[in-house]
PDB file of C-alpha atoms and ligand atoms in Angstrom:
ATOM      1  CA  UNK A   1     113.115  89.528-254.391  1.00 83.00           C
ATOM      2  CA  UNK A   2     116.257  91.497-256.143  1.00 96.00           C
ATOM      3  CA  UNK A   3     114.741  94.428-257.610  1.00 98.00           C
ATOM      4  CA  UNK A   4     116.262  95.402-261.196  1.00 98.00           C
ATOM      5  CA  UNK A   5     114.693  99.226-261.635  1.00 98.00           C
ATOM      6  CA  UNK A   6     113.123 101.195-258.469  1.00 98.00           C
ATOM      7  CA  UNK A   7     111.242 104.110-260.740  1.00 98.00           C
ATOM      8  CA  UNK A   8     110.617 106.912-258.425  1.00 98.00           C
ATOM      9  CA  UNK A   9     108.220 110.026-259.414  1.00 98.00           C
ATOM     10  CA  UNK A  10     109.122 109.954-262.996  1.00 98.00           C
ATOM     11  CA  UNK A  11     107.828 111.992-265.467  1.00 98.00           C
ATOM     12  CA  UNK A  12     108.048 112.321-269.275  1.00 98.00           C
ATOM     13  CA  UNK A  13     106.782 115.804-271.057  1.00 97.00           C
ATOM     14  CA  UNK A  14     106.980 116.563-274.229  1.00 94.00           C
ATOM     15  CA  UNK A  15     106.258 120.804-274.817  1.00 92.00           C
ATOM     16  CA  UNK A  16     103.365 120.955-272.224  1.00 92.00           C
ATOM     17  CA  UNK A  17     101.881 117.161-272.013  1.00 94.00           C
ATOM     18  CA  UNK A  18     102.631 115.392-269.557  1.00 95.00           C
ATOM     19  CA  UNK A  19     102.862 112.149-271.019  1.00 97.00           C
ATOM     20  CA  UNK A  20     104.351 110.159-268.243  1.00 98.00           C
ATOM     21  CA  UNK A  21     103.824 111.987-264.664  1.00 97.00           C
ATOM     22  CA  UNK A  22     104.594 110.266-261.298  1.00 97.00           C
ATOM     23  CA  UNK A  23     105.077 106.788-262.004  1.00 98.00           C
ATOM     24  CA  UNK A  24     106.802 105.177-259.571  1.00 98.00           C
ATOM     25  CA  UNK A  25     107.406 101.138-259.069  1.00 98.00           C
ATOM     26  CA  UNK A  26     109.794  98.598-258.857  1.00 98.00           C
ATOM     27  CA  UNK A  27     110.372  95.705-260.697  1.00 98.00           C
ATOM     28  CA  UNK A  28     111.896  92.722-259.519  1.00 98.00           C
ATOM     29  CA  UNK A  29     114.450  89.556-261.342  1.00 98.00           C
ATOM     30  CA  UNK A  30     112.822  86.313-261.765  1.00 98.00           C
ATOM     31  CA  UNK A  31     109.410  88.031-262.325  1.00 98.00           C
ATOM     32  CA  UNK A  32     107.079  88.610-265.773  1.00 98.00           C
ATOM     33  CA  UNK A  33     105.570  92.076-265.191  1.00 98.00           C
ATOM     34  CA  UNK A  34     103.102  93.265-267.834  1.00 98.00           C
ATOM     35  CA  UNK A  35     102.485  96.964-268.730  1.00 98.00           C
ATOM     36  CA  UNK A  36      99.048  97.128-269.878  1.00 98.00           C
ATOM     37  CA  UNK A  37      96.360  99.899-270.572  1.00 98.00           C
ATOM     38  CA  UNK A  38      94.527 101.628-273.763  1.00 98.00           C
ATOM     39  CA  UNK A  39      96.532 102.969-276.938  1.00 97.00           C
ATOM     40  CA  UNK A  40      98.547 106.509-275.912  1.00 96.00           C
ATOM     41  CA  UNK A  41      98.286 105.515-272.251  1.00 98.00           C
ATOM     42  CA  UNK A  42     102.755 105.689-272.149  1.00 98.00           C
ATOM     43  CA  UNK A  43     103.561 102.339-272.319  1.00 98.00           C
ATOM     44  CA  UNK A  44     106.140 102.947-274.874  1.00 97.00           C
ATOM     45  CA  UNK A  45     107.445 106.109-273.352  1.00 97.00           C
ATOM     46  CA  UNK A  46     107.804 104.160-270.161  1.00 98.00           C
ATOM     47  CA  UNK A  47     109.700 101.058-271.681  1.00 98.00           C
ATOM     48  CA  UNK A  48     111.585 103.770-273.254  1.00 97.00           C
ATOM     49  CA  UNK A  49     112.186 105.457-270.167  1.00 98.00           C
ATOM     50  CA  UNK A  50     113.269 101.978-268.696  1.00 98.00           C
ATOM     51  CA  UNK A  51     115.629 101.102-271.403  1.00 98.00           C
ATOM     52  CA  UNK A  52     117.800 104.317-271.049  1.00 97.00           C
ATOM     53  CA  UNK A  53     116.649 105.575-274.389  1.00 95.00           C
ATOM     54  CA  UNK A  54     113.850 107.978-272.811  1.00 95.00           C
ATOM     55  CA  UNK A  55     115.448 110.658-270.252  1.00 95.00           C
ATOM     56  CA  UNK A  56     112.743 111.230-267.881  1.00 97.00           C
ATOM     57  CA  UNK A  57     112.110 115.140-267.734  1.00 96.00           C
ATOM     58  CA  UNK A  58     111.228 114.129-263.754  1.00 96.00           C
ATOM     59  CA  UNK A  59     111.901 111.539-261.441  1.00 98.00           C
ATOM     60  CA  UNK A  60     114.512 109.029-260.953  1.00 98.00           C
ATOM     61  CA  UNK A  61     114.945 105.367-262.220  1.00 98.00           C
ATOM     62  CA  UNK A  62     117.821 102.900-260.797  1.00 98.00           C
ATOM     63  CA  UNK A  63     119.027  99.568-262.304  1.00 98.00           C
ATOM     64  CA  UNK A  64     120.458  97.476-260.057  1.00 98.00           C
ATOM     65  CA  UNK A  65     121.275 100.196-258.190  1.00 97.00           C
ATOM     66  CA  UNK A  66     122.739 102.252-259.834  1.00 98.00           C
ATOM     67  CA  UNK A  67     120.931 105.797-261.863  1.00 97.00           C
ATOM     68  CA  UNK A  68     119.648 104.606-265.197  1.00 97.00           C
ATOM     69  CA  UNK A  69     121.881 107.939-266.503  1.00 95.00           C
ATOM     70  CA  UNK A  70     125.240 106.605-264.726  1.00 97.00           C
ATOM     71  CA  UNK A  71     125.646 103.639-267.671  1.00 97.00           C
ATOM     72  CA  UNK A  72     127.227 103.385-270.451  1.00 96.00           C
ATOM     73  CA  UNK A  73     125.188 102.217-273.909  1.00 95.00           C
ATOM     74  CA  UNK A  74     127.878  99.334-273.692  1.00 95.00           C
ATOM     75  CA  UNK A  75     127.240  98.923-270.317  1.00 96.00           C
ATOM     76  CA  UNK A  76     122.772  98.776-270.903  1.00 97.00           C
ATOM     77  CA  UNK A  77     123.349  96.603-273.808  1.00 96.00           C
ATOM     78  CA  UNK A  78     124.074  93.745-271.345  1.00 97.00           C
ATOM     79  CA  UNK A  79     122.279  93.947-269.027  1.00 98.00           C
ATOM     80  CA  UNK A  80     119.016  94.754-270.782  1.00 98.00           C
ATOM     81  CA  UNK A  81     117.677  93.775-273.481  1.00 97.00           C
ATOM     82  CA  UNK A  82     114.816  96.155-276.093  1.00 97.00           C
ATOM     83  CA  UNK A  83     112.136  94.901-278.410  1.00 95.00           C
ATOM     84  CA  UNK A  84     110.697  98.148-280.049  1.00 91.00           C
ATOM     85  CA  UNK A  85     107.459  98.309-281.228  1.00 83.00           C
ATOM     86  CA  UNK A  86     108.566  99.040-284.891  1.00 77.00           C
ATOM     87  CA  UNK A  87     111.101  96.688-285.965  1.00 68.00           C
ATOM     88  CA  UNK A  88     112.877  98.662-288.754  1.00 68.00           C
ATOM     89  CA  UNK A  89     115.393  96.101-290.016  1.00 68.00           C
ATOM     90  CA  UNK A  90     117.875  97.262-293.030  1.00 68.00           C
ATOM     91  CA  UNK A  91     116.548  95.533-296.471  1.00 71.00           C
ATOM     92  CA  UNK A  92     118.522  92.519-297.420  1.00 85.00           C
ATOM     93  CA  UNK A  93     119.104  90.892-294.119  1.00 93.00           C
ATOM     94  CA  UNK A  94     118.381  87.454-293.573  1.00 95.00           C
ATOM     95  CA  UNK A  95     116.588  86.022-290.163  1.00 95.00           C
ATOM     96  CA  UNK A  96     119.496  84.887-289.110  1.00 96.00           C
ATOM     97  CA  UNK A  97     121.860  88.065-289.725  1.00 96.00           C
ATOM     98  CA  UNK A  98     118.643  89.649-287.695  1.00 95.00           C
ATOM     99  CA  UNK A  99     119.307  87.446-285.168  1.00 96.00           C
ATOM    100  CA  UNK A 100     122.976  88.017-285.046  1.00 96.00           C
ATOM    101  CA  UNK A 101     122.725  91.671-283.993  1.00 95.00           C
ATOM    102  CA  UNK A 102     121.990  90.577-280.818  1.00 96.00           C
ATOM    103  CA  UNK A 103     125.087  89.300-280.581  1.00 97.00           C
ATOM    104  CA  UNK A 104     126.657  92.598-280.948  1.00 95.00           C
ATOM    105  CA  UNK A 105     127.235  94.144-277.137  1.00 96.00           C
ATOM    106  CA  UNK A 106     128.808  90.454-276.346  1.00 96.00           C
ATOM    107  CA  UNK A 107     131.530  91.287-279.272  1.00 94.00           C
ATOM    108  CA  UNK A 108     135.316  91.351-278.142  1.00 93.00           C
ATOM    109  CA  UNK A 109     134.370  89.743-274.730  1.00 94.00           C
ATOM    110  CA  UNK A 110     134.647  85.860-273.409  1.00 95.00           C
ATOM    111  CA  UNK A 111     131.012  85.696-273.919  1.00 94.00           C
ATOM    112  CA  UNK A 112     131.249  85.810-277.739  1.00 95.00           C
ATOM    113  CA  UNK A 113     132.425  82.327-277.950  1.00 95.00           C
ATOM    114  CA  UNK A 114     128.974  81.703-276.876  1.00 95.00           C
ATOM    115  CA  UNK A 115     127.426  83.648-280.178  1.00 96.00           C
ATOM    116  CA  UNK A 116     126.462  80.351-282.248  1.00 96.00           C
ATOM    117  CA  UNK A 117     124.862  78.338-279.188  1.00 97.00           C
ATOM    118  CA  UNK A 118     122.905  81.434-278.322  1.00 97.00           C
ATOM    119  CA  UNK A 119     121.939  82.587-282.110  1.00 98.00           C
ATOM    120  CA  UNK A 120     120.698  78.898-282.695  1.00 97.00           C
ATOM    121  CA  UNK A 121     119.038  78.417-279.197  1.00 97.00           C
ATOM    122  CA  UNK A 122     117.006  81.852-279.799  1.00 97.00           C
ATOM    123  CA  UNK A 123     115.926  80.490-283.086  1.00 97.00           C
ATOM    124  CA  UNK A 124     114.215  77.196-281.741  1.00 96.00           C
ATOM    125  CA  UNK A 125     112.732  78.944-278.911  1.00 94.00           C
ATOM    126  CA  UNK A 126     111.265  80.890-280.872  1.00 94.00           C
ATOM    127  CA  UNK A 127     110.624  78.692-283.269  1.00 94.00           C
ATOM    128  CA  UNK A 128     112.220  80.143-286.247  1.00 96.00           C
ATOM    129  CA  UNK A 129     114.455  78.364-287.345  1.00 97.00           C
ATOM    130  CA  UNK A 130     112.796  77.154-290.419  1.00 97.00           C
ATOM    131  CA  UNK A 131     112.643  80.195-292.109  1.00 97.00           C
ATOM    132  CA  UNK A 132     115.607  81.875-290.731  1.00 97.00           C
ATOM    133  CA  UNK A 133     117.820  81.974-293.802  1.00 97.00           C
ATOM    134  CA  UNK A 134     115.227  83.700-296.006  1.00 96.00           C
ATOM    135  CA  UNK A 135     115.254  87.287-296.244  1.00 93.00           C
ATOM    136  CA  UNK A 136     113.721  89.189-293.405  1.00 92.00           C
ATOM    137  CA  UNK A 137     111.540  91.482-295.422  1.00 89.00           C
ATOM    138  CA  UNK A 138     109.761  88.054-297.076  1.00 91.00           C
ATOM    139  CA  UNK A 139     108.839  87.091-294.228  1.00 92.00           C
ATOM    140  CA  UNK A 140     105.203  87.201-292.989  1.00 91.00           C
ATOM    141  CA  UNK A 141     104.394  90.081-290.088  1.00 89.00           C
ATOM    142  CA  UNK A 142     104.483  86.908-287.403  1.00 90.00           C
ATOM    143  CA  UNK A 143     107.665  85.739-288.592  1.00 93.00           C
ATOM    144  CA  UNK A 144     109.056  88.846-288.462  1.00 92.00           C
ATOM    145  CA  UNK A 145     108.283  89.665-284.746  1.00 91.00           C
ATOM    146  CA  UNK A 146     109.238  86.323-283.838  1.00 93.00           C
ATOM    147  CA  UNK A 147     112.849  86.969-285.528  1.00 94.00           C
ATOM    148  CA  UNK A 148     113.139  90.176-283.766  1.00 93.00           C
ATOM    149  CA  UNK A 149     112.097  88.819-280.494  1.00 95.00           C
ATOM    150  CA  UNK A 150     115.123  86.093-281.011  1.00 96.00           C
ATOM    151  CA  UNK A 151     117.400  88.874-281.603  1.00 96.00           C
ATOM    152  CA  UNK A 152     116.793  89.455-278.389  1.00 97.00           C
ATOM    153  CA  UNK A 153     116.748  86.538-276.781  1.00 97.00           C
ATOM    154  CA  UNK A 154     120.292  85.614-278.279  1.00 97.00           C
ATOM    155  CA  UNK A 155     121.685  89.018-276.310  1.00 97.00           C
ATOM    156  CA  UNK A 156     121.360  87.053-273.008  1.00 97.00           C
ATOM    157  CA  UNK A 157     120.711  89.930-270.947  1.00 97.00           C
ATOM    158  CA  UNK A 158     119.463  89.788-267.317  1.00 98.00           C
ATOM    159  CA  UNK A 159     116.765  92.142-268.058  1.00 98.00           C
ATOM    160  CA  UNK A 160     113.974  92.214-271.268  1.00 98.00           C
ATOM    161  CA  UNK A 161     111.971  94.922-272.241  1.00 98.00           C
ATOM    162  CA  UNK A 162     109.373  93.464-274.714  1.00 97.00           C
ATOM    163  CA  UNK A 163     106.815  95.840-276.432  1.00 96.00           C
ATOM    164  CA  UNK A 164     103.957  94.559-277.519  1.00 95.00           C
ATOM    165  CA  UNK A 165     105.778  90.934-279.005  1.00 94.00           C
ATOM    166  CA  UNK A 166     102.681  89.133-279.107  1.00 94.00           C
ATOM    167  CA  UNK A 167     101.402  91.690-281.695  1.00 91.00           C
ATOM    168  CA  UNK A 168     101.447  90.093-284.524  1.00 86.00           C
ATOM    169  CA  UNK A 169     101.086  86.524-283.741  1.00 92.00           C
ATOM    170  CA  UNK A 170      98.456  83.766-284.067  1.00 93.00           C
ATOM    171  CA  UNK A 171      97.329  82.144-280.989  1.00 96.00           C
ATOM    172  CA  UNK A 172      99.941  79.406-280.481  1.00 93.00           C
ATOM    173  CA  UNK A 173     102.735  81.541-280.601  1.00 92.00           C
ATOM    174  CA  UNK A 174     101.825  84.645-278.727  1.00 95.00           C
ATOM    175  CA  UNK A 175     101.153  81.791-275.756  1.00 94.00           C
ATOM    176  CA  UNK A 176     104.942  80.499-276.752  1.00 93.00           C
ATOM    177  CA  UNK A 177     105.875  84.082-276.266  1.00 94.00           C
ATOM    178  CA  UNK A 178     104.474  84.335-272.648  1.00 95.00           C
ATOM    179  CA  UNK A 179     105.897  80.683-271.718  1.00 95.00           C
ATOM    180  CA  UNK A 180     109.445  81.820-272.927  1.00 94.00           C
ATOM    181  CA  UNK A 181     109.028  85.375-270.846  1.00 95.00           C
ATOM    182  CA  UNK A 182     107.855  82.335-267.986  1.00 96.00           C
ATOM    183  CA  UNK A 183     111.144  80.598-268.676  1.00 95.00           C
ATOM    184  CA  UNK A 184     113.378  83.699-268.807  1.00 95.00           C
ATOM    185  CA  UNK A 185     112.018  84.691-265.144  1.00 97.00           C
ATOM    186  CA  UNK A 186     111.966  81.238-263.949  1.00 97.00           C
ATOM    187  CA  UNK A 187     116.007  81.560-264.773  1.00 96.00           C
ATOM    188  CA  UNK A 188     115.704  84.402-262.661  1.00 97.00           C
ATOM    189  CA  UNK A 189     115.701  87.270-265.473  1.00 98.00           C
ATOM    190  CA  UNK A 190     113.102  90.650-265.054  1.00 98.00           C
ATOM    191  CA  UNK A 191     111.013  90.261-267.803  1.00 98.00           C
ATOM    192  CA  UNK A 192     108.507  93.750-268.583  1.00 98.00           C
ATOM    193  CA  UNK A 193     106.022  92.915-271.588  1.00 98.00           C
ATOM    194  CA  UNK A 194     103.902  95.568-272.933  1.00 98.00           C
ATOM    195  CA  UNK A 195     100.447  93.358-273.688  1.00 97.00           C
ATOM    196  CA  UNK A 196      97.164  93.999-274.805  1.00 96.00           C
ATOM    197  CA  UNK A 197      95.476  91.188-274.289  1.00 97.00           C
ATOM    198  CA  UNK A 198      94.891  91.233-270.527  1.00 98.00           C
ATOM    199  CA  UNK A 199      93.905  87.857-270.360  1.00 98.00           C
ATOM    200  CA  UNK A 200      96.743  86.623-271.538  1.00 98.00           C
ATOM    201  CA  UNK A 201      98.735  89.608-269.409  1.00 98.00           C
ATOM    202  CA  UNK A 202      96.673  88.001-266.509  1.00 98.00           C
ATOM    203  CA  UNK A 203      97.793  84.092-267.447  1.00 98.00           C
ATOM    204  CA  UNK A 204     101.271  84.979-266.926  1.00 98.00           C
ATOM    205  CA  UNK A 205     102.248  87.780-265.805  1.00 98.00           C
ATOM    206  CA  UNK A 206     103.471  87.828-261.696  1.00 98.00           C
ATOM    207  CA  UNK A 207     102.540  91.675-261.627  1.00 98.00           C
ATOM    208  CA  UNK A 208     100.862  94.012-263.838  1.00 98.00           C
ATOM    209  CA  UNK A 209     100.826  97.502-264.112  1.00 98.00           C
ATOM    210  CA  UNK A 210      97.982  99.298-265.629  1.00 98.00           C
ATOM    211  CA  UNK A 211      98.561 103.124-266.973  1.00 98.00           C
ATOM    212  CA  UNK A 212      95.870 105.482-267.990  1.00 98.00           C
ATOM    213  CA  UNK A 213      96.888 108.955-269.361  1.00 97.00           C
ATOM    214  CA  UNK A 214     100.435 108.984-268.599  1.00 98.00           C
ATOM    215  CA  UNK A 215      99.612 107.851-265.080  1.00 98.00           C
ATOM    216  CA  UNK A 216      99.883 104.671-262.998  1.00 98.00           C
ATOM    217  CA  UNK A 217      96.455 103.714-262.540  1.00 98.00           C
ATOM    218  CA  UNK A 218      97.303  99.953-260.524  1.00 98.00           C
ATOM    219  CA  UNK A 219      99.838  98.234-259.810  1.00 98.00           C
ATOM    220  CA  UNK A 220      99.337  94.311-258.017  1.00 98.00           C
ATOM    221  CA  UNK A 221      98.810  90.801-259.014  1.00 98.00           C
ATOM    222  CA  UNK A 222      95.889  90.153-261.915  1.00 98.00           C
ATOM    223  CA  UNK A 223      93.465  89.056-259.826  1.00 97.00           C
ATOM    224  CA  UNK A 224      94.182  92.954-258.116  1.00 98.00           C
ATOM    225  CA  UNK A 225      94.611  94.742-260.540  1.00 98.00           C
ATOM    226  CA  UNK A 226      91.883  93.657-263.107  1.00 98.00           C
ATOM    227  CA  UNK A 227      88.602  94.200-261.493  1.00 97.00           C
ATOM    228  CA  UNK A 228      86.164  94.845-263.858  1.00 98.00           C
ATOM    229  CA  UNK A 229      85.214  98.196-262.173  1.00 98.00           C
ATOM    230  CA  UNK A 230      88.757  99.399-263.089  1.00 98.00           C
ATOM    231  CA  UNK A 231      88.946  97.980-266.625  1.00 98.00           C
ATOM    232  CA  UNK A 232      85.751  99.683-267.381  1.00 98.00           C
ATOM    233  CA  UNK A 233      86.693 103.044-266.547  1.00 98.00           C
ATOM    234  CA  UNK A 234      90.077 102.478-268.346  1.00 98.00           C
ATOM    235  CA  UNK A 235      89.331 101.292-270.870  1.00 98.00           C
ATOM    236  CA  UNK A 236      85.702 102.355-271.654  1.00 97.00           C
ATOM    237  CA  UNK A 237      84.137  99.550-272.116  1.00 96.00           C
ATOM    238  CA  UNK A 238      81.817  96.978-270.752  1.00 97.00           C
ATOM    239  CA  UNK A 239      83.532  93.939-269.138  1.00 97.00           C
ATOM    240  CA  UNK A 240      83.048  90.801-267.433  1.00 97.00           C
ATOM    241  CA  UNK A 241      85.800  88.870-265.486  1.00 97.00           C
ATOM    242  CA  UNK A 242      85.610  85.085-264.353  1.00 97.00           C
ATOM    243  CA  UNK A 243      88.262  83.149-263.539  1.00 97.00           C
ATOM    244  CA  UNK A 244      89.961  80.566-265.611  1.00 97.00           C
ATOM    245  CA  UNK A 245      88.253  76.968-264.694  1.00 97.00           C
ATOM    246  CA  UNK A 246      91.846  75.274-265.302  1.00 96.00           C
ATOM    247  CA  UNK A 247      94.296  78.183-263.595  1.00 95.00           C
ATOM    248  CA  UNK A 248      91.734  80.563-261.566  1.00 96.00           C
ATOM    249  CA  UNK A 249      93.518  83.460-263.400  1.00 97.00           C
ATOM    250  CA  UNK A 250      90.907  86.218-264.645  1.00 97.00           C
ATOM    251  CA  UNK A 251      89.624  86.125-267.841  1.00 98.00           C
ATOM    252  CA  UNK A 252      88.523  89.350-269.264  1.00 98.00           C
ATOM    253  CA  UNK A 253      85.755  89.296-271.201  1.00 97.00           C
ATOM    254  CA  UNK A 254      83.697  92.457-273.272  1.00 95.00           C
ATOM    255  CA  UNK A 255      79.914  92.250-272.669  1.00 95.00           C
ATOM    256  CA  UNK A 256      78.029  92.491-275.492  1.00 91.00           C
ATOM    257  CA  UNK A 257      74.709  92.736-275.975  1.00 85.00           C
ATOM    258  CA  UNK A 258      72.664  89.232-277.767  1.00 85.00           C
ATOM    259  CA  UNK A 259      71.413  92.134-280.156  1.00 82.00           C
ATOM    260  CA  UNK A 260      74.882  92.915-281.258  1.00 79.00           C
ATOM    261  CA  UNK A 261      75.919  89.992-282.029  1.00 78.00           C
ATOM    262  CA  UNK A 262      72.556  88.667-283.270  1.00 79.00           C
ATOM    263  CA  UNK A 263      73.844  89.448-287.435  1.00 71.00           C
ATOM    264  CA  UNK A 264      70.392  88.603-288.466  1.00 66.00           C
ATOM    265  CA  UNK A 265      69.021  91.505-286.743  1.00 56.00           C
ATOM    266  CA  UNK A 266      71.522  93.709-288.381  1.00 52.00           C
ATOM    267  CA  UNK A 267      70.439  92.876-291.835  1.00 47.00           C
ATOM    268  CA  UNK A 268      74.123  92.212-293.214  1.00 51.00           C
ATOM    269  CA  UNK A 269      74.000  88.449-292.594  1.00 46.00           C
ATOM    270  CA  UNK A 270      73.003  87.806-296.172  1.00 50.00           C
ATOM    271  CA  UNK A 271      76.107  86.157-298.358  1.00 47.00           C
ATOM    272  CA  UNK A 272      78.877  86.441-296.154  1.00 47.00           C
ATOM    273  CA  UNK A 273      79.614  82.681-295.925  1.00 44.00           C
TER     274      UNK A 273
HETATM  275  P1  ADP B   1     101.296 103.643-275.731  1.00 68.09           P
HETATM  276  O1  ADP B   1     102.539 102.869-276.008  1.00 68.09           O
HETATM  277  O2  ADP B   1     100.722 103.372-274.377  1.00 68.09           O
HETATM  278  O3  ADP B   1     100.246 103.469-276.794  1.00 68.09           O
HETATM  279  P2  ADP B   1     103.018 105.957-276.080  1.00 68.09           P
HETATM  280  O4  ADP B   1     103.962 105.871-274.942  1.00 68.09           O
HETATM  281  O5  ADP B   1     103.523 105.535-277.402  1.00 68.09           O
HETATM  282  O6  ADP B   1     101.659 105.197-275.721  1.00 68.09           O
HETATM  283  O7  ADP B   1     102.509 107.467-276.215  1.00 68.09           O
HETATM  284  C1  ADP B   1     101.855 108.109-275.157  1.00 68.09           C
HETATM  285  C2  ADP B   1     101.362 109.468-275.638  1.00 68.09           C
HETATM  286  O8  ADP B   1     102.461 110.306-275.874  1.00 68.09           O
HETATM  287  C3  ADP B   1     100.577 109.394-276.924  1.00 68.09           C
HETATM  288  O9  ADP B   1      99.511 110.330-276.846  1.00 68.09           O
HETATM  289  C4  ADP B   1     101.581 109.825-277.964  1.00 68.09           C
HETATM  290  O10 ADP B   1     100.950 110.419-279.061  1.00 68.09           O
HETATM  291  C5  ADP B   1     102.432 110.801-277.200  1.00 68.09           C
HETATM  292  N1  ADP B   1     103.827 110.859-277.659  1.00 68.09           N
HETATM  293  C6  ADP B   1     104.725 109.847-277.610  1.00 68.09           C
HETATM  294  N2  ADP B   1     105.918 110.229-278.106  1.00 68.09           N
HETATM  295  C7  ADP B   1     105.753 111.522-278.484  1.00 68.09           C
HETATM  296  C8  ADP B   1     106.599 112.497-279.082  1.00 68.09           C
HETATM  297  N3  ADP B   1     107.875 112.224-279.373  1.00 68.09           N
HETATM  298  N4  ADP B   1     106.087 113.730-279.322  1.00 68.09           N
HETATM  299  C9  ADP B   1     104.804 114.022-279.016  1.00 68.09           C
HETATM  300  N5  ADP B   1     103.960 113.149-278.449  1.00 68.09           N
HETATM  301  C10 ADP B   1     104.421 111.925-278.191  1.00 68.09           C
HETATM  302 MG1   MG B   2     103.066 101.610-277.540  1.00 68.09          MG
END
């Protein structure tokens, strides 16, 4: 495997939290790894940290190499690629004109004769192409993460640092999401998606990484990493995990009581349908 970042001991505080401390891994090309873990955990911080937009207050990180703090912005804006979490786009951009930005670290170089074939292919694999001449503030919250997530796509960069992109999407496409981070890797790109659906994380994903309080909690293959021990204590919650009868991947499932979801028992089932 040719590893992309070797994180080593870093640590992110801000005044006296430590909101990243000691994470250390390594993430490898032609592999889907998939940050996972509750709300506040550092996911963010940590694809932040990744990206070169975070400076760890500890630690080291290398890409390809080479210290995270050695590259230019030109320089990071090939080789990886960001999908933020809020996707504040300027008022009166189209899809399309989204789309484009990605375009922008390939400006001035051979690779920009490749702008249309990449702006267009981003669009179908996303599919959004059909609405990618309306404005981007008309479109609906799914649209609009699938838009920014082809911005990204169209900046062809080895590396993709995706958080949460199946947010905001319906069923179908948050699985198209996870097949296109599939195809990326298969083309031997380092994909990291920040998920929350960890059976979805555990579908696709090569490796996942589960943080807890700033703090790398496991770090393996799903079936490793997701026992339901671990997930309970995480995450606070009852679980149960069985495989997947077609793939053998876990499944994560809450337990819930027959009480709970009994709505007759409750006394609220009257004139809800
Ligand atoms: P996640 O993405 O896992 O939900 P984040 O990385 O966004 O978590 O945040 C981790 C923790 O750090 C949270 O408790 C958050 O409130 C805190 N945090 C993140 N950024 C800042 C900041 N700039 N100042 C203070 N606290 C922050
Ligand atoms: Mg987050």
């Amino acid at each position: 495997m040719t590893i992309a970042y070797r994180v080593h001991g870093v640590g992110h505080r801000i005044v006296d939290v430590e909101i990243l401390d000691g994470i250390s891994l390594e993430i490898g090309y032609g592999r889907v790894l998939a940050l996972v873990g509750p709300n506040g955990a550092g996911k963010s911080t940590l694809l932040g940290v990744l990206a070169g937009d975070t400076a760890p207050t500890g630690g080291s990180v290398e890409l390809d190499g080479r210290p995270l703090g050695d590259w230019s912005p030109a320089e990071l804006a090939r080789r990886r690629g960001v999908l933020l979490q809020q996707n504040a786009v300027a008022f009166s951009f189209t899809g399309r004109q989204v789309v484009e930005m990605g375009r922008a670290p390939w400006l001035g170089t051979p690779s920009a004769d490749d702008d249309e074939r990449a702006i267009e292919a981003a669009l179908a694999e996303t599919d959004a192409t059909a609405f990618a001449d309306r404005p981007f503030p008309t479109l609906s919250g799914g649209e609009r993460a699938r838009i920014s997530l082809a911005r990204v796509l169209a900046q062809e960069t080895p590396v993709l640092l995706l958080d949460e992109p199946t947010a905001a999407l319906d069923l179908g496409h948050q699985e198209d999401v996870l097949r296109i981070a599939r195809r990326l890797a298969g083309r031997g790109r380092a994909v990291v998606a920040v998920l929350h659906d960890l059976s979805l994380a555990a579908a696709y994903a090569d490796d996942l990484v589960m943080l807890d309080r700033g703090r790398l909690v496991a770090d393996g293959s799903p079936a490793e990493v997701l026992s339901a021990e671990r997930v309970e204590e995480v995450y606070r919650t009852p679980v149960r995990i069985l495989p997947d009868p077609d793939t053998g991947r876990p499944v994560v499932l809450p337990r819930r009581t027959p009480a709970e979801a009994d709505r007759t028992s409750s006394g609220d089932a009257q004139g809800t349908r």
